[in-house]
Structures are given as structure tokens and as C-alpha cells.
Tab-separated table of C-alpha atoms and ligand atoms in Angstrom:
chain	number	residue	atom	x	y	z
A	27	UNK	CA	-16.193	56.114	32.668
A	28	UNK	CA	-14.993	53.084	34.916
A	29	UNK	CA	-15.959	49.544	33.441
A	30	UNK	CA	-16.311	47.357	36.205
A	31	UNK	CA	-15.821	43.484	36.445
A	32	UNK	CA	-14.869	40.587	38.801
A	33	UNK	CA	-12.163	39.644	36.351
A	34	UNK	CA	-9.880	41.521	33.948
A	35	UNK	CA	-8.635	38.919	31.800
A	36	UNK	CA	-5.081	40.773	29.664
A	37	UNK	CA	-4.250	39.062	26.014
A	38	UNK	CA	-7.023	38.107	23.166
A	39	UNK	CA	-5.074	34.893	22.026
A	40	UNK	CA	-6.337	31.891	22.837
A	41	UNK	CA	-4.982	31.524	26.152
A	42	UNK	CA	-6.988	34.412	27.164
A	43	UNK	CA	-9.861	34.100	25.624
A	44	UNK	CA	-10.647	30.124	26.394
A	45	UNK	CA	-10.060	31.416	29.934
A	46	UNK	CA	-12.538	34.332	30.164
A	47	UNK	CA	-14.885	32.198	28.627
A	48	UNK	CA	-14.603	29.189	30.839
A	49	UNK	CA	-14.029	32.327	34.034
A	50	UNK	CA	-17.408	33.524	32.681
A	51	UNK	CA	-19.471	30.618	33.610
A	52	UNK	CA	-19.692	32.198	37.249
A	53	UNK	CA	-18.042	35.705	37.183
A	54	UNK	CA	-18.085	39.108	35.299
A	55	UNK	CA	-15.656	39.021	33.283
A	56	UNK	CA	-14.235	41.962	31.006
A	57	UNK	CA	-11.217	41.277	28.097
A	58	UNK	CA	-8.720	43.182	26.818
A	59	UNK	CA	-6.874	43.093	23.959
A	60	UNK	CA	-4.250	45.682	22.901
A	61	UNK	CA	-4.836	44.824	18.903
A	62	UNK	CA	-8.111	45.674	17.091
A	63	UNK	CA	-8.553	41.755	16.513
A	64	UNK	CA	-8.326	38.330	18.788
A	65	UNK	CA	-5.548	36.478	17.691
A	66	UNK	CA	-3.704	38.410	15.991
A	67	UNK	CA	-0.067	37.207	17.494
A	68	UNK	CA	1.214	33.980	18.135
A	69	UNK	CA	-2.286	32.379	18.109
A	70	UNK	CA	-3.281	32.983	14.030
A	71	UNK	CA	0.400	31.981	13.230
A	72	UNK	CA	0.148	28.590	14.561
A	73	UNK	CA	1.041	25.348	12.361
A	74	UNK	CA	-2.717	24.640	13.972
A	75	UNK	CA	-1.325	20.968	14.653
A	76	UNK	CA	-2.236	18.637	18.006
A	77	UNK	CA	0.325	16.093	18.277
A	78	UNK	CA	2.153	14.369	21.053
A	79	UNK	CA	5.729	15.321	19.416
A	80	UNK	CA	5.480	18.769	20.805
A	81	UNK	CA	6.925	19.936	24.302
A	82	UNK	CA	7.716	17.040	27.024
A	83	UNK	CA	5.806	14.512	29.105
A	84	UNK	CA	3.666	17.658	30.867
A	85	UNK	CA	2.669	19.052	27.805
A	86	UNK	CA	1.360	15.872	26.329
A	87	UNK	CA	-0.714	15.157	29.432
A	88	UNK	CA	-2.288	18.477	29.096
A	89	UNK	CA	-2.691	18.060	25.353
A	90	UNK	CA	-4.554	14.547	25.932
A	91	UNK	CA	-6.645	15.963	28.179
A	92	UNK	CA	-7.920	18.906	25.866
A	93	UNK	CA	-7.984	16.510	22.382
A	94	UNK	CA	-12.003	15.669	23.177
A	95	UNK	CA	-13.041	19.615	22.640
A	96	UNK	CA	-10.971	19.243	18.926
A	97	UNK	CA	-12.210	15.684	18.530
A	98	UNK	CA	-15.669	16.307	19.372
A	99	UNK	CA	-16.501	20.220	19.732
A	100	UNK	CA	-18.948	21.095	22.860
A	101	UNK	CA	-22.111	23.179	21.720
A	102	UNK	CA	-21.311	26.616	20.311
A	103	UNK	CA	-18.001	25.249	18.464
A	104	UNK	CA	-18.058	24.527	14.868
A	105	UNK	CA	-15.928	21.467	13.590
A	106	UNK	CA	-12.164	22.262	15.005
A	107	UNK	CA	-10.449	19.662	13.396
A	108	UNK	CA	-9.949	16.978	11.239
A	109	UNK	CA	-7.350	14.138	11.157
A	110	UNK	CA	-3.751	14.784	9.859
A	111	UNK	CA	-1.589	11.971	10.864
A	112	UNK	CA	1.953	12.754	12.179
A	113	UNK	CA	5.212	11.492	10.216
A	114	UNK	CA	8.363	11.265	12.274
A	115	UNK	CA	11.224	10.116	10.288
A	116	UNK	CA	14.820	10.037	10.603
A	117	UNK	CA	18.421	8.912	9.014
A	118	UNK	CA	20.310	6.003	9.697
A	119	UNK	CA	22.276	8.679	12.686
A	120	UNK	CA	19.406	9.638	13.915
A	121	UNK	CA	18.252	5.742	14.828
A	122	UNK	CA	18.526	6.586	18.576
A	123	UNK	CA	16.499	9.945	18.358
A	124	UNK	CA	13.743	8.112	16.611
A	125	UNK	CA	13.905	5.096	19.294
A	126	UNK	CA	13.232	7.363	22.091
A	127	UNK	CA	11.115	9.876	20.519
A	128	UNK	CA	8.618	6.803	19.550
A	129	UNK	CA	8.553	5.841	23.631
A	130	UNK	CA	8.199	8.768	24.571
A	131	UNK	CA	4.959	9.370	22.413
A	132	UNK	CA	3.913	5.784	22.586
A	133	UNK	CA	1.303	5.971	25.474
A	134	UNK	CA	-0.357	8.520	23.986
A	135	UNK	CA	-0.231	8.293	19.802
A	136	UNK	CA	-1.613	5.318	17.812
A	137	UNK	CA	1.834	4.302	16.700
A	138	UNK	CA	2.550	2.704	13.089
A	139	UNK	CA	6.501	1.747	12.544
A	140	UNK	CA	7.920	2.431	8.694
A	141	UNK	CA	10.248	1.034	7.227
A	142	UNK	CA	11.721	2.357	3.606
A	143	UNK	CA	8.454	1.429	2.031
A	144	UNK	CA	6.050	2.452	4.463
A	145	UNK	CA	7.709	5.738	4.443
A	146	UNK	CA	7.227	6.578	0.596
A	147	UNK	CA	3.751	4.964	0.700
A	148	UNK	CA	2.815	7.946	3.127
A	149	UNK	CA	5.108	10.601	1.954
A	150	UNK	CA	6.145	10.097	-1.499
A	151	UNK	CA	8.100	13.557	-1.219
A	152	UNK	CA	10.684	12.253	1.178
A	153	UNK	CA	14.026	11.185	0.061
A	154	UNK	CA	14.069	7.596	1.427
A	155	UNK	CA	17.306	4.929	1.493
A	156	UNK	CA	21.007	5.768	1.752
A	157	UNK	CA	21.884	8.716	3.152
A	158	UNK	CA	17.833	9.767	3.301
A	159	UNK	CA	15.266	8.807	5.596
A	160	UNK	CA	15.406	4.754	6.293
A	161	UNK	CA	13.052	4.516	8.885
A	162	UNK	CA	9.925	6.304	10.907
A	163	UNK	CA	6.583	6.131	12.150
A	164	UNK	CA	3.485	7.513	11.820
A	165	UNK	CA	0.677	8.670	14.863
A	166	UNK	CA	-2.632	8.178	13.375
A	167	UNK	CA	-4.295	10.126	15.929
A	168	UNK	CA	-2.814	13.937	15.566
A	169	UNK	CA	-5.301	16.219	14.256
A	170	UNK	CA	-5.145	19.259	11.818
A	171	UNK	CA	-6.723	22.366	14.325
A	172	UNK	CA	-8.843	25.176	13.015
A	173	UNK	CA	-7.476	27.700	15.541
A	174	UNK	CA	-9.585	30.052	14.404
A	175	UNK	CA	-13.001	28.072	15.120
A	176	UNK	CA	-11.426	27.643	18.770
A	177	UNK	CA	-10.674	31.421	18.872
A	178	UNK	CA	-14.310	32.090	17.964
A	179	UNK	CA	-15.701	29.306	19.775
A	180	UNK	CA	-14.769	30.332	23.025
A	181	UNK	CA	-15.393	34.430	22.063
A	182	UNK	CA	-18.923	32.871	21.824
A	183	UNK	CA	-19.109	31.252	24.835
A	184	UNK	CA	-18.127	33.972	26.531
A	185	UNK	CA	-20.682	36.906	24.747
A	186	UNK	CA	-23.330	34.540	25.668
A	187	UNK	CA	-21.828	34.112	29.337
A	188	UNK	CA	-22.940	38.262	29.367
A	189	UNK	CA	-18.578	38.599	29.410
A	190	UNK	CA	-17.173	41.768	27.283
A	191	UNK	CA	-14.861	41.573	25.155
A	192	UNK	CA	-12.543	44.979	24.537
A	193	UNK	CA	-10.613	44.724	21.719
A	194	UNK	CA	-8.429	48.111	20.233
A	195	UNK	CA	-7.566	48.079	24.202
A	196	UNK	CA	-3.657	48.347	25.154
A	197	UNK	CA	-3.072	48.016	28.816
A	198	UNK	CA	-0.809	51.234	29.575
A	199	UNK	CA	-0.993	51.111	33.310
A	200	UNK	CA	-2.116	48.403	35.957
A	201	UNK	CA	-2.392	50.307	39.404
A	202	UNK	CA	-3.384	48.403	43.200
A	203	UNK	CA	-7.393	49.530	44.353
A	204	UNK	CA	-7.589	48.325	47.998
A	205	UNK	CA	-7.391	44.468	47.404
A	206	UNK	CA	-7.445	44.468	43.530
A	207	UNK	CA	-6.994	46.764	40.400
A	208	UNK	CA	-7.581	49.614	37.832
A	209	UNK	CA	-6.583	49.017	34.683
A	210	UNK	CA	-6.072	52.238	32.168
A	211	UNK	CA	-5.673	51.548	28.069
A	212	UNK	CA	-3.594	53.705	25.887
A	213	UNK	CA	-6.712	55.214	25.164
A	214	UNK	CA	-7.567	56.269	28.570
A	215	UNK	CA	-10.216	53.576	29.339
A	216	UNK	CA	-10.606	52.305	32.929
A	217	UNK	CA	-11.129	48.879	34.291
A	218	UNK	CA	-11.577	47.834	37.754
A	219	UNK	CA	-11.757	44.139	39.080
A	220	UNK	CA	-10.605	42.243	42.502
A	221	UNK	CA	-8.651	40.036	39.581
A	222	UNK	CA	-6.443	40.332	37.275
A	223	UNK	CA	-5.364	36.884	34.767
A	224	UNK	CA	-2.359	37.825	32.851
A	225	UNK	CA	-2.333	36.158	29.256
A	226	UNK	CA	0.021	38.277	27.903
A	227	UNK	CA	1.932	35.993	25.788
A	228	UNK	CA	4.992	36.769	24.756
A	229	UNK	CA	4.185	40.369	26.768
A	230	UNK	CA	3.227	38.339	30.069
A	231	UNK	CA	5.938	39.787	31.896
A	232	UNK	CA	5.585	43.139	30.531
A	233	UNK	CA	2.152	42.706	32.418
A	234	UNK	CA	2.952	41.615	35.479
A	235	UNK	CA	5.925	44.833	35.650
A	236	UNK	CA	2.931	47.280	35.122
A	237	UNK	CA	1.408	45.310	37.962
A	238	UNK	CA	4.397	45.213	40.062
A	239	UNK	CA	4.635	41.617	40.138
A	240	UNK	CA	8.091	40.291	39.340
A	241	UNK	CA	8.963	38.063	36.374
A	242	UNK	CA	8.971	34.506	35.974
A	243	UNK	CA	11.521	35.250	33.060
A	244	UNK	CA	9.584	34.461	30.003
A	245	UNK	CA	11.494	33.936	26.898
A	246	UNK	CA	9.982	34.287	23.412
A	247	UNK	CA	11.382	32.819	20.772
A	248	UNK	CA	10.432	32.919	16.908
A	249	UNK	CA	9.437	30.590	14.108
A	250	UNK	CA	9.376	30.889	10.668
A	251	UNK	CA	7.355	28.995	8.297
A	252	UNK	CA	7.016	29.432	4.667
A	253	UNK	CA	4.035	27.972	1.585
A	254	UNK	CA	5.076	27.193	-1.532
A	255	UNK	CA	3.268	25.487	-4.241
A	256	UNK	CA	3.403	21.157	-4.916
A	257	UNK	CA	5.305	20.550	-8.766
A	258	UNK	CA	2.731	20.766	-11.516
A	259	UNK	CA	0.200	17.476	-11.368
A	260	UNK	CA	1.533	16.310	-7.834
A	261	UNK	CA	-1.266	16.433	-5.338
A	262	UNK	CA	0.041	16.660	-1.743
A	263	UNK	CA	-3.351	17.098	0.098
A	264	UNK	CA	-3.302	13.846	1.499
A	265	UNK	CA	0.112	13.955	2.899
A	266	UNK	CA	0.895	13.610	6.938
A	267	UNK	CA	2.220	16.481	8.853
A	268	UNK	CA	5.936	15.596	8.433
A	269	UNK	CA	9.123	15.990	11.343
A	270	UNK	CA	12.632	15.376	11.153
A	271	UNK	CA	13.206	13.369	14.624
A	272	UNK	CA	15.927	16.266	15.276
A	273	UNK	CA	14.804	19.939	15.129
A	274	UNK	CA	15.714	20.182	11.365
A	275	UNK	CA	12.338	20.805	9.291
A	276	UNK	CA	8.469	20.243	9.291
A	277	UNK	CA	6.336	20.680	6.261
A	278	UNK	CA	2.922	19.450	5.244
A	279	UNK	CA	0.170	20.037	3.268
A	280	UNK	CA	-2.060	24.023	3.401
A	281	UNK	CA	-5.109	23.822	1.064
A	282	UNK	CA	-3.909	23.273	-2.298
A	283	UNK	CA	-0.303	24.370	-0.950
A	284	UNK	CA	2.673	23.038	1.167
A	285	UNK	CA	3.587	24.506	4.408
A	286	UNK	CA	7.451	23.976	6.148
A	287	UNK	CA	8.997	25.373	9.147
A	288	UNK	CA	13.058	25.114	9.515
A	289	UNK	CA	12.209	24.595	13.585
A	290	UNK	CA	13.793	28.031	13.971
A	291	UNK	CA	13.849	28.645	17.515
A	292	UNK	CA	15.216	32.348	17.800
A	293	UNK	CA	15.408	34.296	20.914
A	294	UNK	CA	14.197	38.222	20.653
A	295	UNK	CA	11.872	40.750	22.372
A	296	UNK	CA	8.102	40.658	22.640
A	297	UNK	CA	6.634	42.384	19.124
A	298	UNK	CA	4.421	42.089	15.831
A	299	UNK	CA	7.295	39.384	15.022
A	300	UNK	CA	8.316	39.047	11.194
A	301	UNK	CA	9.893	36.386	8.477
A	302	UNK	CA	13.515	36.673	8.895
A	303	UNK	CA	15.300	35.929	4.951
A	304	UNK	CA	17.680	33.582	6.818
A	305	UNK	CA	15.313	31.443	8.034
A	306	UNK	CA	13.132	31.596	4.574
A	307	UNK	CA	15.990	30.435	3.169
A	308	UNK	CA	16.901	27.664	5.831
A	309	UNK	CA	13.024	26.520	5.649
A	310	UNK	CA	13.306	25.858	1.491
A	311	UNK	CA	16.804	24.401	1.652
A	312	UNK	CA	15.907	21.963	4.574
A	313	UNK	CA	13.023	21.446	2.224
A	314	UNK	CA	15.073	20.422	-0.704
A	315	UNK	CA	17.869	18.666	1.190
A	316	UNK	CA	15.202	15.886	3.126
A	317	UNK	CA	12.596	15.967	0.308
A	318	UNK	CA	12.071	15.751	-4.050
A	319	UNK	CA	10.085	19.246	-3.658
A	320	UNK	CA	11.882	21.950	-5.193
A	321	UNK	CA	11.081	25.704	-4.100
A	322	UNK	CA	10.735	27.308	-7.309
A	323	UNK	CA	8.971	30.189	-5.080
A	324	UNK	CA	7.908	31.209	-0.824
A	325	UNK	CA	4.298	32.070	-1.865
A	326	UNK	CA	3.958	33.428	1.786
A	327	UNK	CA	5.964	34.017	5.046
A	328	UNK	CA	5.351	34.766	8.556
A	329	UNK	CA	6.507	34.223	11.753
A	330	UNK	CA	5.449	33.631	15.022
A	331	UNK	CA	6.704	33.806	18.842
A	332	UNK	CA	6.659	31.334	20.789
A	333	UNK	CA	7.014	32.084	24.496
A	334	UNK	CA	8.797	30.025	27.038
A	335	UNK	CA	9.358	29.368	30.830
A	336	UNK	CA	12.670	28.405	32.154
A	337	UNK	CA	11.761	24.570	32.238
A	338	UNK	CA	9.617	24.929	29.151
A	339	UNK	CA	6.247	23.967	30.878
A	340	UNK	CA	2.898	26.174	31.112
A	341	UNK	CA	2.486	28.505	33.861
A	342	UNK	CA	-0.856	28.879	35.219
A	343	UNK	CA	-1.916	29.682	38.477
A	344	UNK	CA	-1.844	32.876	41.152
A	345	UNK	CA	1.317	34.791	41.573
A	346	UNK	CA	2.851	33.629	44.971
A	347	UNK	CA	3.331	37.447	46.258
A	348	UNK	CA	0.119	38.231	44.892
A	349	UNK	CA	-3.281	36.565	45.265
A	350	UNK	CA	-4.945	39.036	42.803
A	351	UNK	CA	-2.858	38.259	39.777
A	352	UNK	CA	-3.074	34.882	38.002
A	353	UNK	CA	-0.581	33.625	35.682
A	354	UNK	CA	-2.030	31.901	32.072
A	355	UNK	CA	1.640	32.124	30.251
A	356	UNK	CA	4.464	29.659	28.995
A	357	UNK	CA	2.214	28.362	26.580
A	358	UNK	CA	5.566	27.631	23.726
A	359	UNK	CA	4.699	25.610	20.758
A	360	UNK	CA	2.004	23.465	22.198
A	361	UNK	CA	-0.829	26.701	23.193
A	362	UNK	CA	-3.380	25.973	20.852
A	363	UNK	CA	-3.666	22.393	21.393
A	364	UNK	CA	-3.419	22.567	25.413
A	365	UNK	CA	-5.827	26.153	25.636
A	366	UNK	CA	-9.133	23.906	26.601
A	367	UNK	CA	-7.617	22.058	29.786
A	368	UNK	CA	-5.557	25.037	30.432
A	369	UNK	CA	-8.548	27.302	30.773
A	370	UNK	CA	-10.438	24.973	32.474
A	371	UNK	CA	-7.679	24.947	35.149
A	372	UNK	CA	-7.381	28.465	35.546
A	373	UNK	CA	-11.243	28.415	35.846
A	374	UNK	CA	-10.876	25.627	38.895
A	375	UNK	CA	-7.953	27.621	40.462
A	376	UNK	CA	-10.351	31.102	40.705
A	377	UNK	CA	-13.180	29.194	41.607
A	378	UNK	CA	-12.020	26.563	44.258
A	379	UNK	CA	-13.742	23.322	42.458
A	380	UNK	CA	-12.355	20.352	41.578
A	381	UNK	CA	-8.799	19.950	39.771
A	382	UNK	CA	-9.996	18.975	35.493
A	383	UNK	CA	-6.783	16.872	34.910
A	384	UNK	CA	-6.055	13.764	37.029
A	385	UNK	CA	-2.537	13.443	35.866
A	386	UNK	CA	-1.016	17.064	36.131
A	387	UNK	CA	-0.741	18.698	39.391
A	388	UNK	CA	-1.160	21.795	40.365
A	389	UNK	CA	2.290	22.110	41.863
A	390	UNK	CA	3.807	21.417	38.489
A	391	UNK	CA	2.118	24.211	36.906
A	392	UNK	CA	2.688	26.933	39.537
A	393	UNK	CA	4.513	30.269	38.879
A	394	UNK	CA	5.912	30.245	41.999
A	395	UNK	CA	8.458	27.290	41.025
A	396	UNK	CA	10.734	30.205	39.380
A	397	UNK	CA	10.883	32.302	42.532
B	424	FAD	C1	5.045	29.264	13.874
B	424	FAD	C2	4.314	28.728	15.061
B	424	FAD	C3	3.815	27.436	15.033
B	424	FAD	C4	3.068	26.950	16.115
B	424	FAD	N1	2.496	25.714	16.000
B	424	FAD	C5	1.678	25.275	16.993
B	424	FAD	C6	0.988	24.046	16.855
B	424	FAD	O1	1.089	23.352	15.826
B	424	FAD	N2	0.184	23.640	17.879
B	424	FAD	C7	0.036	24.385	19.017
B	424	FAD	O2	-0.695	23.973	19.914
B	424	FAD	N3	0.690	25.561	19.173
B	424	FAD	C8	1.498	26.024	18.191
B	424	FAD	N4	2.152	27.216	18.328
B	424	FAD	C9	2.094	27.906	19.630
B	424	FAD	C10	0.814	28.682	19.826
B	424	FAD	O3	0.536	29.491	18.699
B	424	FAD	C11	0.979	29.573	21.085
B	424	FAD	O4	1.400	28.785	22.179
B	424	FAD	C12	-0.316	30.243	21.471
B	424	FAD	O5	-0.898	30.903	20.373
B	424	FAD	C13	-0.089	31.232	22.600
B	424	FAD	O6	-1.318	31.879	22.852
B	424	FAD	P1	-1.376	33.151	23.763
B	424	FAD	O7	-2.813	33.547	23.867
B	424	FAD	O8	-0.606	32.903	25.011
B	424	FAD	O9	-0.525	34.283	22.982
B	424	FAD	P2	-0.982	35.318	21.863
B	424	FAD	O10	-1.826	34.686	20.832
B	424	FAD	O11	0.243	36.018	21.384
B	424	FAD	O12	-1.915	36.323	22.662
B	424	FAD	C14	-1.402	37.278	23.562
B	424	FAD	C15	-2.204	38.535	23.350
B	424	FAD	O13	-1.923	39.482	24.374
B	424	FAD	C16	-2.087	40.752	23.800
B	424	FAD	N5	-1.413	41.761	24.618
B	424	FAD	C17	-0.098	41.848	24.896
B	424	FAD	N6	0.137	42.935	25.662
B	424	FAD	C18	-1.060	43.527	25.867
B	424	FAD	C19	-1.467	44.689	26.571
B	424	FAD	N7	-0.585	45.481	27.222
B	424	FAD	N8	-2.779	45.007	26.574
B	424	FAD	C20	-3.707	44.224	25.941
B	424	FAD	N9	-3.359	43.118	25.249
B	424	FAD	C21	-2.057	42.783	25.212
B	424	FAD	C22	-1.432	40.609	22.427
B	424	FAD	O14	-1.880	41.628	21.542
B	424	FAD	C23	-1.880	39.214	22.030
B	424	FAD	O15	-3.041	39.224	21.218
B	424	FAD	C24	2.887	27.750	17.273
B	424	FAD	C25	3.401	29.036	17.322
B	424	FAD	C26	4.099	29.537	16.222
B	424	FAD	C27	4.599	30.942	16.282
């Protein structure tokens, strides 16, 4: 049996499936996904934070642009988010880093400067004075995400939009029909469609070789973070989502739990990527060196990849040797918080309308920029 669809949409994160949903509106559209759940890589091992801090002056364009569908979810979403302000601080060396980091972020975030006191008033974990943290500030409009609501959200929107989604469904071989494809799974299923979007993640250029499409030389890279439980009686739940200015540590609060990351940025292959002991280690010592916590135990690990293009910026748009295939890769740290602008683009790029993001261009976004 053949399925057949205008669009095969590749990857069951949330690049891929915000994008078949917003493709949907106007085409049949069929995804696959090679695991036997959405979002089981990089997208449900997110720190599931929006804030302008992450990725350069691209990525917080896109971000802005997609912080409505978290702030105020369109029909079919449940709540996505709720506020979690950001905490950048910094030592006395890292002055300069702080200085520019804050004008970088400062047409987008709702800035508050710290001093020593404003610092513990918001965090009363950090070591602050001396050789600690003297100075910071806080964006009071990041958000906490609920990646999974978005995840869902979207697989919603597209059921309803009569799309298919295929999960348990391993692309094995991507073969040319006339102008388009035919798709085959590891377990012998067929697709056919004029269209194929590639949201591989961290396999996007696997993809495109099955396709014959060269690389745009994806790198993935992993992260670590680690939960361990607040001291006895100390309630952390209110606490920001905290950042050395340098990439040194993040931690915040996770339910009743904390949550840190040593900003591990490791290169390796695409795969079901795990907790490396180095970097649990690195994550509670980093912990213990900037903060009061103590580690008495890493309650839970994972890791994550995070996959990026040579000048760190999204990829979206048609491959220049090939009008069929359409890019939907690069995504790095900043995936879940840009997926809602970045699907709506690669929904404007299939269907010819108008451009959704005033201040991005397509030309900045194009795969063709690594050829
Ligand atoms: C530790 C960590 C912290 C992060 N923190 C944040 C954050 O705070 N905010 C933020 O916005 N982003 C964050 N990110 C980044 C974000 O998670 C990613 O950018 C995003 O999830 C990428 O989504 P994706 O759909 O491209 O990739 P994925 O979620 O990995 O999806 C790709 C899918 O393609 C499927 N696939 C691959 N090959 C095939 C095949 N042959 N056939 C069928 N399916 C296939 C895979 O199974 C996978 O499900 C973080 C990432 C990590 C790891």
C-alpha cells in the first residue's frame, strides 16, 4: 500500500510538527516520525525556557515574533506558559560581558538592573559580593514553556486539518518520482508526495543524503542538565531562571525541584543522546561554586542535542538544487521558543503568501547561504 500526500513532512519534534500543522491549513499532509512518540529527542529535553539570552540578534527576532502563541495560546492550545523571569548575573570580570549582553537583549526584554541587593532579593541561592556575583539584571518578560502543550497543540491542529500523523515510521529510503518522491520506512511503508520538508533535527542531513541533496553541514551538539532537590525547608519555586553572563551554568526551579545545566556544548553524532558523568559532575560543581545549594544527590539526568548551522542561525526554506525538498533545521538552543514563526514561514514559503515576520528576511534564513 502507497500513502499518498501533497507533503511528507520527516521529524515529529516540534519543528516538524508546528509545520505540518500550519502546511495543513491548505495541503495533504502526511508525518513521519522514526520513534513510536512525537518528541521524543531534542524537543522533550528542552529547559522549556523563551528568553532573549539565547542565540544572536536573528534568533531573538524570530523568538519575539512567536512569544504571542506562548503568551496567549490560539484555539486548540491549552495554557503554554507562564512567567519565569530571567536572571543574568556576573562577577566583577565579567562586568563587560554583562554590559553588552544587557544591550544586546535590551530592545526586546523588560530590563531590571541589580545591584548586590537586588540580586539576593531575587535569588537568595547566589553567592553575592567579593569574589561572587556583584551585579545583574533581571528580564521580566521570559516565560517558563510547556513544550509539551505546544507539541500537542499543533498535533491537534493538524488531526483536525484531516493531516496524518505516522509515528513508529523510520525513513530508510527517499527515492525521486518524476518531479517529487517515495518515501519507504524501515518497515516497508510507502509515501509519495510532490514535497518533501526535512525536520530531521539533529538527523537533517542524514535526510537530505537519502534524498540526494547535499549537506548544509549540521552540527549537533549536547547538553546536559541535572535535578536535584532545594535543602530541607528552603522553597525555591519562586526563583528566576538563572545564567552566568559567560557559558558557565544555568539552574532554576522544576516543580518542587531545581534544575542546572553546566552549558555543555559537546560536539558528537546524531543519536538517542545520553548524560555524560563529566558533565553531571561539572553541572553540580558549577552549582556549588556560583551558589549556597549543595548537591547532596542528581535526582535525574538527561541530555539533549542541540543542532547547529555553520553561522548558528535557523535554516528554513527550499534546497537551492532542489525545489522539492524544504529545509526546517538549525533550530540549536532556541527551537521550542522560535517553532510558531518558524512554521508559519515554512507554511508562506510552500504556499507563496505573504512573508509572517517583518524583521527577518527570507535571504537570511535560506539554506542556500552554505553552498
Ligand atoms: C538540554 C537542552 C535545553 C534546551 N533548552 C531550550 C530552551 O530553553 N528553549 C528553546 O527554545 N529550545 C531549547 N532547546 C532546543 C530545542 O529543544 C530544539 O531546538 C528543538 O527541540 C529542535 O526541534 P526539532 O524538531 O528540530 O528536533 P527533534 O525534537 O530532535 O525532532 C527531530 C525528529 O526527527 C526524527 N527523525 C530523525 N530521523 C528520522 C527518520 N529517518 N525518519 C523519521 N523520523 C526521523 C527524530 O526521531 C526526532 O523525533 C534545548 C535543547 C536541549 C537539548
Amino acid at each position: 500500500m502507497t500513502a499518498t500526500a501533497d507533503i511528507l513532512v520527516v521529524g515529529g519534534g516540534i519543528a516538524g510538527v508546528s509545520a505540518a500543522a500550519e502546511l495543513a491549513r491548505e495541503a495533504k499532509v502526511i508525518l513521519l516520525e522514526g520513534e513510536n512518540a512525537l518528541g521524543f529527542h531534542s524537543s522533550g529535553r528542552s529547559a522549556a525556557m523563551l528568553h532573549y539570552a539565547l542565540g544572536n540578534p536573528l534568533v531573538r527576532k524570530l523568538t519575539q515574533a512567536s512569544r504571542d502563541h506562548f503568551a496567549s495560546p490560539p484555539d486548540g492550545f491549552e495554557k503554554l506558559a507562564e512567567p519565569r523571569a530571567l536572571l543574568i548575573f556576573a562577577r566583577e570580570d565579567e562586568l563587560d560581558g554583562l554590559a553588552t549582553l544587557r544591550a544586546d537583549l535590551a530592545p526586546f526584554a523588560e530590563i531590571e538592573d541589580l545591584d548586590e541587593a537586588g540580586l539576593h532579593q531575587l535569588c537568595p541561592a547566589l553567592r553575592i559580593g567579593g569574589d561572587d556575583a556583584v551585579a545583574g539584571f533581571a528580564d521580566h518578560g521570559a516565560l517558563r514553556l510547556d513544550p509539551h502543550a505546544l507539541l500537542y497543540g499543533y498535533a491537534g491542529w493538524l488531526r483536525r486539518r484531516s493531516g496524518t500523523i505516522a509515528s513508529d515510521a523510520r525513513v530508510a529510503t527517499i527515492a525521486r518520482q518524476g518531479s517529487g518522491w517515495v518515501v519507504t520506512t524501515e518497515r516497508g511503508e510507502r509515501f509519495t508526495a510532490p514535497l518533501l520538508v526535512n525536520a530531521g533535527g539533529a538527523w537533517a542531513d542524514h535526510i537530505a543524503a537519502l534524498a540526494g541533496v547535499r549537506s548544509i553541514r549540521l552540527e549537533p551538539r549536547r547538553r546536559t542538565i541535572i535535578t536535584f532537590d532545594p535543602p530541607e525547608g528552603l522553597d525555591g519555586r519562586d526563583w528566576p531562571f538563572a545564567k552566568t553572563v559567560g557559558d558557565e551554568l544555568y539552574f532554576a526551579p522544576e516543580g518542587g525541584r531545581l534544575f542546572a545545566s553546566p552549558i555543555d556544548e559537546v560536539p558528537t553524532d546524531a543519536c538517542d543522546s545520553q548524560a555524560d558523568e563529566h558533565e553531571v559532575a561539572l553541572a553540580a560543581a558549577r552549582v556549588e561554586e556560583r551558589t549556597l545549594l549543595k548537591v547532596q544527590r542528581v535526582v535525574h539526568r538527561w541530555a539533549g542535542l542541540r543542532s547547529f548551522s555553520p553561522d548558528r542561525m535557523p535554516v528554513v526554506g527550499f534546497d537551492p538544487d532542489d525545489p522539492a525538498f524544504l529545509w526546517l533545521a538549525g533550530q540549536g538552543g532556541f527551537g521550542i521558543q522560535t517553532a510558531p514563526v518558524m512554521a508559519r514561514i515554512a507554511a508562506a514559503l510552500v504556499s507563496g503568501t505573504g512573508w509572517p515576520v517583518a524583521s527577518v528576511t527570507p535571504d537570511e534564513l535560506r539554506p542556500g547561504r552554505f553552498r
